[in-house]
XYZ file of C-alpha atoms in Angstrom:
736
model
C 0.056 -0.092 -0.023
C 1.415 3.235 -1.040
C 2.562 5.576 1.857
C 1.601 3.017 4.329
C 3.244 3.020 7.705
C 3.308 0.445 10.471
C 2.584 2.072 13.762
C 2.590 0.710 17.439
C 1.142 2.003 20.685
C 0.955 0.688 24.227
C -2.498 0.594 25.326
C -2.985 0.572 29.065
C -6.103 -0.590 30.871
C -7.051 -3.564 28.775
C -8.146 -6.541 30.919
C -9.627 -9.298 28.948
C -10.537 -10.345 25.475
C -13.590 -8.116 25.468
C -11.375 -5.090 25.721
C -9.403 -6.321 22.916
C -12.422 -6.811 20.758
C -13.561 -3.305 21.594
C -10.330 -1.624 20.687
C -9.944 -3.659 17.414
C -13.475 -2.871 16.304
C -13.286 0.657 17.040
C -9.858 1.321 15.284
C -10.724 -0.796 12.102
C -13.523 1.613 11.195
C -11.203 4.483 10.928
C -10.191 5.564 7.310
C -6.651 4.376 6.220
C -6.425 1.722 9.006
C -5.726 -1.946 8.172
C -4.061 -4.991 9.690
C -5.001 -4.190 13.311
C -3.364 -6.341 15.925
C -4.147 -5.874 19.705
C -2.220 -7.864 22.113
C -3.676 -8.101 25.654
C -0.644 -9.395 27.448
C 1.863 -7.128 25.721
C -0.663 -4.161 26.220
C 0.226 -3.386 22.539
C -1.743 -2.281 19.478
C -0.243 -2.270 15.921
C -1.691 -1.292 12.727
C -0.982 -0.226 9.054
C -1.861 3.512 8.585
C -2.233 4.849 4.854
C -3.567 8.197 3.726
C -6.002 9.635 4.321
C -5.727 8.078 7.977
C -4.474 10.129 10.891
C -2.423 8.788 13.854
C -4.069 11.468 15.846
C -7.603 10.024 15.025
C -6.485 6.543 16.162
C -5.388 7.918 19.478
C -8.610 9.887 20.086
C -10.719 6.704 19.104
C -8.733 4.422 21.634
C -8.697 7.001 24.499
C -12.396 7.788 24.016
C -13.033 4.255 24.965
C -11.161 4.922 28.398
C -7.907 3.568 27.501
C -4.514 5.262 27.973
C -2.144 5.195 24.982
C 1.553 5.558 24.592
C 3.473 5.562 21.328
C 6.213 2.920 20.454
C 8.648 3.158 17.696
C 7.362 1.439 14.433
C 9.006 0.895 11.085
C 7.362 2.412 8.092
C 7.183 1.221 4.498
C 10.242 3.237 3.534
C 12.194 1.885 6.627
C 11.898 4.987 8.629
C 11.179 4.883 12.348
C 7.730 6.485 13.134
C 5.828 6.645 16.292
C 1.975 6.870 16.977
C 0.425 9.905 18.025
C -0.194 10.725 21.663
C 1.178 12.621 24.574
C 2.411 10.519 27.687
C 0.954 13.104 30.057
C -2.604 12.582 28.700
C -5.666 13.149 30.642
C -6.292 9.932 32.662
C -10.134 10.475 32.245
C -9.736 9.493 28.620
C -9.884 13.135 26.860
C -8.562 13.092 23.276
C -5.979 15.467 22.158
C -6.420 17.906 19.288
C -3.094 17.197 17.479
C -0.721 14.357 17.097
C 2.675 14.682 18.713
C 5.579 12.240 17.426
C 7.845 11.125 20.003
C 11.377 9.782 19.568
C 11.019 7.292 22.432
C 8.752 4.308 22.859
C 9.831 2.423 25.818
C 7.458 1.313 28.590
C 7.556 3.426 31.681
C 8.713 0.831 34.398
C 6.878 2.854 37.087
C 3.605 1.921 35.358
C 4.465 -1.811 35.372
C 5.480 -1.718 39.202
C 2.678 0.310 40.318
C 0.505 -1.576 42.827
C -2.926 -2.453 41.827
C -4.594 -0.240 44.449
C -2.780 2.748 42.798
C -4.058 2.176 39.200
C -6.672 4.151 37.563
C -9.373 1.723 37.984
C -8.592 1.230 41.538
C -8.808 5.094 41.928
C -12.171 5.053 40.262
C -13.508 2.373 42.713
C -12.314 4.147 45.751
C -13.975 7.414 44.403
C -17.240 5.662 43.731
C -17.257 3.759 47.040
C -16.683 7.104 48.854
C -19.462 8.685 46.881
C -22.006 5.920 47.755
C -20.673 5.781 51.221
C -21.171 9.475 51.399
C -24.754 9.229 50.031
C -25.430 6.567 52.646
C -24.319 8.592 55.555
C -26.136 11.576 54.435
C -29.441 9.710 53.864
C -29.107 8.808 57.727
C -29.103 12.589 58.561
C -31.517 13.506 55.857
C -33.845 10.524 55.463
C -36.467 12.554 53.604
C -33.918 13.384 50.780
C -32.882 9.566 50.590
C -33.741 9.049 47.006
C -32.286 12.337 45.770
C -28.872 11.645 47.537
C -28.683 8.157 45.692
C -29.898 9.673 42.521
C -27.168 12.182 42.488
C -24.530 9.456 43.573
C -25.684 7.220 40.662
C -25.702 9.914 37.937
C -22.225 11.102 38.982
C -21.023 7.471 39.240
C -22.364 6.703 35.770
C -20.495 9.471 34.031
C -17.414 7.600 32.996
C -19.222 4.532 32.087
C -21.859 6.458 30.074
C -19.070 8.159 28.024
C -17.648 4.873 27.352
C -20.993 3.314 26.261
C -21.412 6.382 23.802
C -18.068 6.049 22.345
C -18.351 2.189 21.951
C -21.723 2.705 20.166
C -20.250 5.188 17.982
C -17.378 2.935 17.386
C -19.595 0.100 16.195
C -20.435 -1.765 19.545
C -23.693 -0.726 20.723
C -24.436 -3.763 22.752
C -21.365 -3.557 24.984
C -21.210 -4.665 28.647
C -21.217 -0.714 29.606
C -24.514 -0.433 27.657
C -26.088 -3.065 29.546
C -25.133 -1.748 32.955
C -25.979 1.882 32.217
C -29.449 0.883 30.921
C -30.038 -1.120 34.136
C -28.865 1.514 36.467
C -30.958 4.429 34.676
C -33.902 2.021 34.652
C -33.622 1.480 38.303
C -33.595 5.233 39.031
C -36.779 5.568 36.948
C -38.509 2.983 39.189
C -37.289 4.588 42.341
C -34.577 2.180 43.167
C -31.679 4.780 43.189
C -29.832 3.227 46.197
C -29.704 -0.276 44.226
C -28.561 1.630 41.112
C -25.604 3.190 42.897
C -24.467 -0.115 44.223
C -24.806 -1.819 40.883
C -22.411 0.863 39.330
C -19.894 0.411 42.303
C -20.044 -3.354 41.939
C -19.525 -3.120 38.250
C -16.428 -0.887 38.771
C -15.209 -3.611 41.239
C -15.709 -6.228 38.637
C -13.599 -4.368 36.211
C -10.805 -3.657 38.969
C -10.707 -7.544 39.521
C -10.194 -8.242 35.913
C -7.398 -5.529 35.827
C -5.694 -7.372 38.840
C -5.976 -10.750 37.167
C -4.427 -9.266 33.770
C -1.697 -7.692 35.865
C -0.962 -11.051 37.741
C -0.503 -12.763 34.424
C 1.628 -9.965 32.972
C 3.721 -10.127 36.231
C 4.669 -13.740 35.135
C 6.154 -12.432 31.760
C 7.894 -9.526 33.513
C 9.553 -11.996 35.960
C 11.258 -13.416 32.993
C 12.831 -10.048 32.057
C 14.035 -9.770 35.518
C 16.287 -12.774 35.113
C 18.688 -10.631 32.969
C 21.198 -8.928 35.652
C 21.561 -5.150 35.549
C 25.160 -5.156 34.875
C 27.516 -6.945 32.555
C 31.334 -7.323 32.749
C 32.547 -6.615 29.185
C 36.309 -7.408 28.641
C 38.398 -4.686 27.097
C 41.259 -5.199 24.773
C 43.800 -4.492 27.474
C 42.552 -7.447 29.642
C 40.517 -5.220 32.005
C 36.758 -5.168 32.441
C 34.129 -2.493 32.328
C 30.548 -2.470 33.789
C 27.695 -1.928 31.186
C 24.040 -2.604 30.788
C 23.560 -6.012 29.174
C 21.315 -4.301 26.422
C 24.574 -2.557 25.233
C 26.358 -5.818 24.588
C 26.956 -6.467 20.799
C 27.494 -9.811 19.021
C 31.082 -10.672 19.322
C 31.708 -8.841 22.672
C 33.728 -10.890 25.301
C 32.136 -10.963 28.722
C 33.368 -12.220 32.157
C 31.002 -14.065 34.159
C 32.082 -14.813 37.767
C 31.115 -17.470 40.210
C 27.514 -16.574 41.512
C 26.765 -14.162 38.674
C 23.752 -14.362 36.235
C 24.697 -14.848 32.866
C 23.779 -11.543 31.012
C 23.574 -12.875 27.296
C 23.512 -15.829 25.180
C 27.009 -16.757 24.355
C 29.650 -19.434 23.654
C 32.252 -20.285 26.454
C 35.761 -19.522 25.333
C 37.590 -20.218 28.665
C 36.679 -21.914 31.919
C 34.484 -24.600 33.276
C 31.515 -24.422 35.513
C 28.183 -25.794 36.485
C 25.224 -23.596 35.352
C 22.028 -23.423 37.181
C 19.506 -23.092 34.124
C 16.320 -23.497 36.239
C 15.159 -19.901 35.920
C 15.055 -20.417 32.217
C 14.462 -24.113 31.449
C 13.146 -25.385 34.813
C 15.826 -27.968 34.867
C 16.654 -28.337 38.417
C 19.955 -30.016 38.251
C 23.016 -27.744 37.472
C 24.586 -28.497 34.002
C 28.423 -28.746 33.421
C 29.544 -26.515 30.704
C 32.932 -25.769 29.300
C 34.813 -24.367 26.200
C 32.694 -24.524 23.048
C 29.287 -24.881 24.924
C 26.447 -22.530 24.528
C 25.067 -20.661 27.544
C 21.690 -18.974 27.961
C 20.937 -15.603 29.300
C 19.545 -15.766 32.893
C 21.399 -18.855 33.981
C 23.310 -18.658 37.204
C 27.097 -19.560 37.218
C 27.599 -21.477 40.375
C 31.317 -22.059 40.723
C 34.162 -21.378 38.158
C 34.719 -18.057 36.213
C 33.770 -18.031 32.566
C 34.838 -16.078 29.596
C 32.008 -15.869 26.904
C 31.567 -14.548 23.385
C 28.232 -13.024 22.925
C 26.254 -14.695 20.131
C 23.059 -12.787 20.251
C 22.072 -9.262 20.917
C 19.975 -8.365 23.964
C 16.845 -8.057 21.924
C 17.294 -11.484 20.507
C 18.531 -13.590 23.295
C 16.734 -16.526 24.716
C 14.886 -14.502 27.473
C 13.747 -11.803 24.893
C 12.460 -14.722 22.673
C 10.624 -16.336 25.388
C 8.921 -13.160 26.376
C 7.934 -12.379 22.763
C 6.784 -16.069 22.511
C 4.419 -15.858 25.407
C 3.135 -12.530 24.734
C 2.320 -13.413 21.166
C 1.029 -16.906 22.406
C -1.715 -15.167 24.717
C -2.657 -13.299 21.576
C -3.504 -16.518 19.773
C -6.940 -17.562 20.569
C -7.793 -21.271 21.250
C -10.867 -22.881 19.403
C -12.715 -22.711 22.765
C -12.045 -19.149 23.334
C -13.068 -18.219 19.801
C -16.322 -20.152 20.341
C -17.013 -18.186 23.552
C -16.279 -14.890 21.928
C -18.690 -15.680 18.969
C -21.249 -16.761 21.502
C -20.945 -13.603 23.724
C -21.384 -11.360 20.730
C -24.889 -12.786 20.248
C -25.404 -13.027 23.850
C -25.595 -9.328 24.737
C -28.314 -8.318 22.182
C -30.317 -11.592 22.820
C -30.039 -10.850 26.694
C -31.585 -7.331 26.026
C -34.431 -9.026 24.069
C -35.032 -11.418 26.813
C -35.074 -8.634 29.289
C -37.582 -6.834 27.321
C -39.771 -9.832 27.055
C -39.730 -10.167 31.019
C -40.826 -6.568 31.196
C -43.676 -6.573 28.593
C -45.079 -10.074 28.949
C -45.571 -11.126 32.733
C -48.151 -8.345 33.390
C -50.514 -9.878 30.653
C -49.511 -13.597 31.164
C -48.701 -13.749 34.979
C -50.519 -10.627 36.501
C -47.278 -8.977 37.500
C -47.692 -5.165 37.921
C -45.519 -3.085 35.719
C -43.125 -1.878 38.367
C -42.312 -5.446 39.236
C -41.847 -6.545 35.691
C -39.772 -3.701 34.903
C -37.544 -4.219 38.050
C -37.115 -7.900 37.326
C -36.433 -7.197 33.622
C -33.672 -4.805 34.629
C -32.093 -7.480 36.965
C -32.316 -9.947 34.066
C -30.323 -7.410 32.134
C -27.588 -7.236 34.740
C -27.402 -11.045 34.945
C -26.806 -11.111 31.250
C -23.488 -9.143 31.592
C -20.994 -11.494 29.872
C -17.920 -10.312 31.640
C -17.141 -13.594 33.648
C -17.799 -15.704 30.615
C -15.613 -13.607 28.271
C -12.612 -13.680 30.652
C -13.130 -17.321 31.754
C -11.133 -18.858 28.748
C -8.294 -16.225 28.151
C -7.639 -16.061 31.962
C -6.920 -19.647 32.057
C -5.030 -19.702 28.760
C -2.651 -16.899 29.906
C -2.078 -18.451 33.295
C -1.252 -21.846 31.658
C 0.979 -20.273 29.000
C 3.005 -18.299 31.931
C 3.245 -21.365 34.000
C 4.579 -23.327 31.273
C 7.316 -20.726 30.390
C 8.395 -20.584 33.834
C 9.267 -24.265 33.678
C 10.813 -24.213 30.208
C 7.556 -25.212 28.383
C 7.004 -22.741 25.558
C 3.681 -22.924 23.714
C 2.979 -20.721 20.964
C -0.777 -20.155 21.602
C -3.967 -21.232 22.918
C -4.864 -23.485 20.057
C -1.645 -25.444 20.554
C -2.108 -25.550 24.359
C -5.607 -26.934 23.924
C -4.623 -29.470 21.246
C -1.472 -30.985 23.111
C -3.724 -32.517 26.104
C -6.140 -34.022 23.411
C -3.436 -35.838 21.627
C -3.746 -39.668 21.358
C -0.294 -40.374 20.132
C 3.097 -38.710 20.471
C 5.658 -39.503 17.513
C 9.259 -39.060 18.306
C 12.437 -38.427 16.180
C 15.332 -40.527 17.338
C 18.566 -38.758 17.100
C 18.818 -35.707 19.266
C 15.345 -36.240 20.699
C 15.028 -39.647 22.411
C 18.893 -39.993 22.329
C 21.467 -37.290 23.672
C 22.249 -36.284 20.074
C 25.966 -36.737 20.794
C 26.817 -40.063 19.120
C 30.446 -41.273 19.123
C 32.137 -43.669 16.656
C 32.532 -47.120 18.290
C 33.773 -49.353 15.426
C 35.448 -48.754 12.102
C 35.640 -51.775 9.863
C 37.578 -51.377 6.656
C 36.892 -53.397 3.418
C 39.496 -55.837 2.379
C 42.656 -53.842 1.220
C 41.667 -50.610 2.998
C 42.670 -49.287 6.297
C 40.517 -47.811 9.104
C 42.227 -44.448 9.416
C 41.600 -44.250 5.397
C 37.918 -44.908 6.071
C 37.507 -42.373 8.715
C 39.709 -39.840 6.914
C 37.794 -39.958 3.684
C 34.402 -39.996 5.480
C 35.348 -37.021 7.632
C 36.484 -35.104 4.579
C 32.994 -35.769 2.880
C 31.186 -34.686 6.137
C 33.053 -31.330 6.476
C 30.666 -28.520 7.174
C 27.685 -30.844 8.038
C 25.832 -30.056 11.276
C 24.291 -33.444 11.508
C 25.195 -35.220 14.992
C 26.479 -38.243 13.009
C 28.707 -36.079 10.841
C 30.065 -34.418 13.929
C 30.967 -37.733 15.530
C 32.822 -38.798 12.508
C 34.745 -35.692 12.425
C 35.529 -35.949 16.125
C 36.874 -39.366 15.584
C 39.147 -38.096 12.708
C 40.462 -35.256 14.943
C 40.964 -37.897 17.822
C 43.144 -40.080 15.367
C 45.128 -36.935 14.256
C 44.044 -37.101 10.653
C 44.396 -34.262 8.208
C 41.246 -33.794 6.087
C 41.577 -33.146 2.422
C 39.669 -30.645 0.562
C 36.644 -31.762 -1.357
C 34.442 -30.277 -4.037
C 31.026 -30.764 -5.426
C 29.809 -31.650 -1.965
C 26.077 -32.611 -2.027
C 23.530 -34.254 0.200
C 21.047 -36.925 -0.893
C 18.231 -36.278 1.608
C 17.569 -39.410 3.954
C 20.243 -41.471 2.319
C 23.855 -40.068 2.094
C 26.354 -37.259 1.482
C 28.890 -37.358 -1.321
C 31.862 -35.270 -2.493
C 34.706 -35.370 -4.986
C 37.954 -35.948 -3.450
C 41.178 -36.241 -5.490
C 38.991 -36.767 -8.471
C 37.223 -39.623 -6.867
C 33.522 -39.886 -5.777
C 33.312 -40.666 -2.059
C 29.871 -41.282 -0.414
C 28.796 -41.709 3.155
C 25.294 -43.088 3.651
C 23.019 -45.662 5.045
C 23.177 -49.439 4.278
C 19.930 -48.914 2.264
C 21.795 -46.353 0.019
C 24.702 -48.855 -0.467
C 22.100 -51.444 -1.452
C 20.282 -49.142 -3.818
C 23.686 -48.331 -5.399
C 24.090 -52.129 -6.025
C 27.237 -52.538 -3.578
C 27.774 -55.900 -2.295
C 28.958 -55.853 1.347
C 30.528 -59.336 1.031
C 32.212 -60.490 4.169
C 31.102 -57.209 6.022
C 27.300 -58.135 5.751
C 27.640 -60.195 8.903
C 29.500 -57.359 10.743
C 26.773 -54.843 9.793
C 24.022 -57.190 11.107
C 25.854 -57.660 14.257
C 26.431 -53.965 14.849
C 22.775 -53.113 14.025
C 21.726 -55.717 16.539
C 23.641 -53.917 19.257
C 21.643 -50.786 18.631
C 24.306 -48.970 16.765
C 23.894 -46.903 13.739
C 25.938 -47.918 10.589
C 27.273 -45.818 7.976
C 28.567 -47.347 4.693
C 31.496 -45.472 2.919
C 31.958 -45.936 -0.654
C 34.552 -44.789 -3.164
C 33.743 -44.690 -6.831
C 30.913 -46.955 -6.340
C 32.918 -49.730 -4.475
C 32.929 -50.501 -0.713
C 35.310 -48.588 1.380
C 34.302 -49.711 4.988
C 31.738 -49.519 7.894
C 31.462 -46.771 10.520
C 29.359 -47.768 13.594
C 28.157 -45.026 15.895
C 26.151 -45.200 19.180
C 23.903 -42.544 20.508
C 22.770 -43.318 23.967
C 19.098 -42.498 25.076
C 18.558 -39.550 27.246
C 18.638 -40.519 31.025
C 15.049 -39.893 31.280
C 13.793 -41.201 28.039
C 12.366 -44.317 29.600
C 10.587 -42.562 32.331
C 9.328 -39.888 29.956
C 7.658 -42.503 27.630
C 6.236 -44.283 30.739
C 4.640 -40.947 31.855
C 2.958 -40.587 28.549
C 1.694 -44.269 28.742
C 0.259 -43.407 32.229
C -1.559 -40.482 30.608
C -3.229 -42.875 27.992
C -0.957 -41.383 25.193
C 0.682 -43.806 22.975
C 4.379 -43.317 21.818
C 6.102 -44.243 18.636
C 9.669 -43.685 17.266
C 9.883 -42.379 13.646
C 13.452 -42.773 12.552
C 15.384 -43.075 9.389
C 17.845 -45.511 10.999
C 17.884 -49.133 10.255
C 15.174 -51.363 11.895
C 17.393 -53.369 14.038
C 19.069 -50.291 15.665
C 15.360 -48.580 15.885
C 13.996 -51.781 17.477
C 16.705 -52.256 19.889
C 16.358 -48.465 21.174
C 12.590 -48.512 21.211
C 12.535 -51.831 22.985
C 14.538 -50.503 25.866
C 12.233 -47.535 26.137
C 9.016 -49.422 25.925
C 7.655 -47.789 22.848
C 6.804 -48.668 19.324
C 9.037 -47.935 16.253
C 8.768 -47.108 12.455
C 12.210 -47.366 11.046
C 14.164 -46.742 7.784
C 11.900 -43.849 7.068
C 12.777 -41.113 4.478
C 11.366 -37.756 5.178
C 8.331 -38.314 2.915
C 7.844 -41.635 4.750
C 7.602 -39.636 7.999
C 4.807 -37.520 6.561
C 2.768 -40.475 5.540
C 3.252 -41.897 9.198
C 2.218 -38.694 10.777
C -0.908 -38.660 8.406
C -1.846 -42.025 9.234
C -1.662 -41.239 13.132
C -3.784 -38.138 12.467
C -6.452 -40.230 10.918
C -6.813 -41.831 14.309
C -6.896 -38.532 16.351
C -4.655 -35.622 17.348
C -0.907 -36.447 17.195
C 2.099 -34.467 18.566
C 5.430 -34.693 16.547
C 8.581 -34.215 18.790
C 11.866 -33.467 16.894
C 15.101 -31.364 17.303
C 13.470 -28.550 15.196
C 16.162 -28.737 12.226
C 15.743 -31.856 10.451
C 12.040 -32.545 11.276
C 10.443 -29.414 10.201
C 8.005 -31.067 7.510
C 6.801 -33.730 10.250
C 6.512 -30.929 12.830
C 4.406 -28.940 10.570
C 2.348 -32.023 9.538
C 1.510 -33.003 13.085
C -1.528 -31.518 15.044
C 1.145 -29.837 17.273
C 4.767 -29.990 16.604
C 7.141 -29.809 19.586
C 10.835 -28.983 19.267
C 13.562 -30.276 21.764
C 16.202 -27.847 20.557
C 17.747 -26.520 23.815
C 16.540 -22.991 23.062
C 18.154 -22.702 19.624
C 16.687 -20.082 17.166
C 15.132 -23.056 15.122
C 13.745 -24.871 18.145
C 12.030 -21.687 19.239
C 10.806 -20.600 15.728
C 9.964 -23.839 13.892
C 7.467 -25.843 16.028
C 4.181 -25.025 17.810
C 5.974 -25.624 21.241
C 9.265 -26.081 22.614
C 10.917 -27.947 25.521
C 13.819 -25.946 26.679
C 15.077 -28.471 29.400
C 16.053 -31.257 26.716
C 14.187 -33.745 28.649
C 11.843 -36.283 27.226
C 9.687 -35.910 30.376
C 8.985 -32.465 29.187
C 6.547 -33.846 26.612
C 4.313 -35.472 29.362
C 4.571 -32.262 31.213
C 3.245 -30.409 28.301
C 0.262 -32.899 28.037
C -0.356 -32.468 31.819
C -0.297 -28.630 31.617
C -2.773 -28.859 28.494
C -5.174 -30.984 30.608
C -4.805 -28.845 33.592
C -5.544 -25.858 31.656
C -8.703 -27.162 29.716
C -9.932 -28.396 33.247
C -9.566 -25.161 34.534
C -11.427 -23.502 31.402
C -14.275 -25.911 31.873
C -14.630 -25.066 35.623
C -14.581 -21.254 34.817
C -17.175 -21.704 32.198
C -19.271 -23.797 34.526
C -19.047 -21.131 37.333
C -19.863 -18.141 34.959
C -22.778 -19.824 33.362
C -23.975 -21.689 36.502
C -24.068 -18.537 38.815
C -26.032 -16.614 36.035
C -28.526 -19.460 35.812
C -29.043 -19.514 39.585
C -29.657 -15.736 39.838
C -31.730 -15.802 36.741
C -34.033 -18.261 38.484
C -34.075 -16.363 41.888
C -34.592 -13.035 40.009
C -37.684 -14.206 37.993
C -39.258 -15.490 41.217
C -38.482 -12.357 43.102
C -36.022 -13.667 45.667
C -33.072 -11.423 44.629
C -32.899 -7.945 43.013
C -30.669 -5.595 41.180
C -27.510 -5.617 43.172
C -27.465 -9.448 43.730
C -27.845 -9.628 40.000
C -24.857 -7.569 39.143
C -23.029 -9.537 41.892
C -23.667 -12.639 40.095
C -21.463 -11.340 37.283
C -18.881 -9.722 39.556
C -18.868 -12.671 41.964
C -18.389 -14.985 38.938
C -15.566 -12.827 37.728
C -13.973 -13.156 41.163
C -14.236 -16.893 41.139
C -12.968 -17.466 37.654
C -10.096 -15.030 38.183
C -8.983 -16.790 41.304
C -9.467 -20.143 39.568
C -7.421 -19.114 36.616
C -4.462 -17.685 38.866
C -4.254 -21.164 40.522
C -2.603 -22.439 37.274
C 0.401 -19.971 37.758
C 1.337 -22.386 40.727
C 0.991 -25.421 38.455
C 3.653 -27.974 38.913
C 4.292 -31.238 36.873
C 2.987 -34.481 38.524
C 5.958 -36.209 40.483
């Protein structure tokens, strides 16, 4: 779109999915506005603005709804940095500005995030309305004859902020808002002489909004706690060997950093010097410190327990593990699960339908049941208040946000409510073998040369072909060549045959390293080495066949041990009623040996296309989760209902799949299933409470047992209960 600019604002005061819907609908109606994205947990609104749209108009529209805005930097189509229009010292009551002011900054004010809930704008409104109602009550004791007028004045004053918002929402395309329901009921109560109840209704509505604000704040606090894992100071090494203290966000890729014993690691990096045990539990949830040494990667936020380390920074602060986790969780909370989308569609019809039912309660009973008009009007207004869908709307996203935050604290990253909901419904989990069920650090155990060849020749030529490959088996062959002190010859025309072999030209001779299946397809007879091949595979080893100019060069056997917790992790899945199967390109005997030891099924000798067919077959029987290393299994991860990467926090692991297990433990998969099921159980409880309380109060209202303020309490009380229930998930722990 010509002249279009991507703008971003921080929007303060959003508490639930209904707030997101209000802001989105209001802004989408403005000229020049498209691609509106509103993130509840990040409190961020992004949109594309093209002429004749104005940033100032966007700000006025949002602030008219009662939300505060603050611009954030955004990149325009031409690559320039632009900011939304708003002044940070805007009127807290929500007054719009007359002109746009472009700011050069866009950082969130930390004081807002750290402000206690009782000092927020919504809390101030509750205290003011509470004082107003209490003052009216005290004055009514002294002036009983003016009882009605005192509460009428209190009600009308209390309705001002909500009435303004209801009008703004109606003008923005949301005439059947929650505010409209409440204002209509309160004004109706005033008309029939129930001014005291009307004032209490407005106060309880404000209390309900405050509780939603507290719930959203608690969920956001869980995300902010991740950011607190980064230390305030990093020790950057100078060229003269000294150190200087700088903020971690000033570290650049390639900088050298000193991490002393007891310090938190300030960046993602690679260890150059030193050895230590790192406590990675703040990031991955792994409780046992992990030994790290030169060449090993470390994550920001880990705690160095003993030895001093010298690191080279590999990621800037904006792209380190903690930053990516925070972005993932924030984006995940903006992704709606199927259950949440259903509730939102339902609530969109609920409110106008409820107004219609309330109107019927007012009009029909005087003719059918003999009620007087005052009684039918009073009970119709109560039905209108019972219909407020606040608790129902917040029931699903509150539980989802808490579940996603609880998982992130334990190294279980899930990219949205849809994936979180689907994981627990899985009937089968398919695992890749190398790097997933196994440690991913195979070593060469046997080298058997063909007649007339030497073992060093086999390893040297194979390693030369494998140069530059990141595959675990290639690394093992290269490590063996290094251990033997072999010098690798340069190669040319290196190429990979997916799922079969790698090949290259070396000294004008074609050298290939691949699977026994590849050798068989090339028509190479193993001769006397066939028996050795069978024996090695029977021992659970992976065997690569080296060929030179289409003739047998030798066999290289490698062994990759299963992860220490693999058997326990598979057993935990079985206990949850979930089947587990290994999908591997390795030979059938090796696959069967490892799968048998772990107590799971196996499909071996699979090419990438074969894995896709196996995933499709499993999906035909129900939801299926695919677990891989996030690098070689991208097609299978994408084909499964939910793809889970066990990549130790690598870029690919965090970006490829629908979820990631940072702790590199197979048991993390069963923990994902447990978290999903706990979250969905919480969702069902919340919906039952929200709907159940309304049903009870609807019955008591129609028979005259309860009145107006208990009616609004049905929604406020349900909001309290579903909020508290959702917050329980923040304390979720995996089953022992």
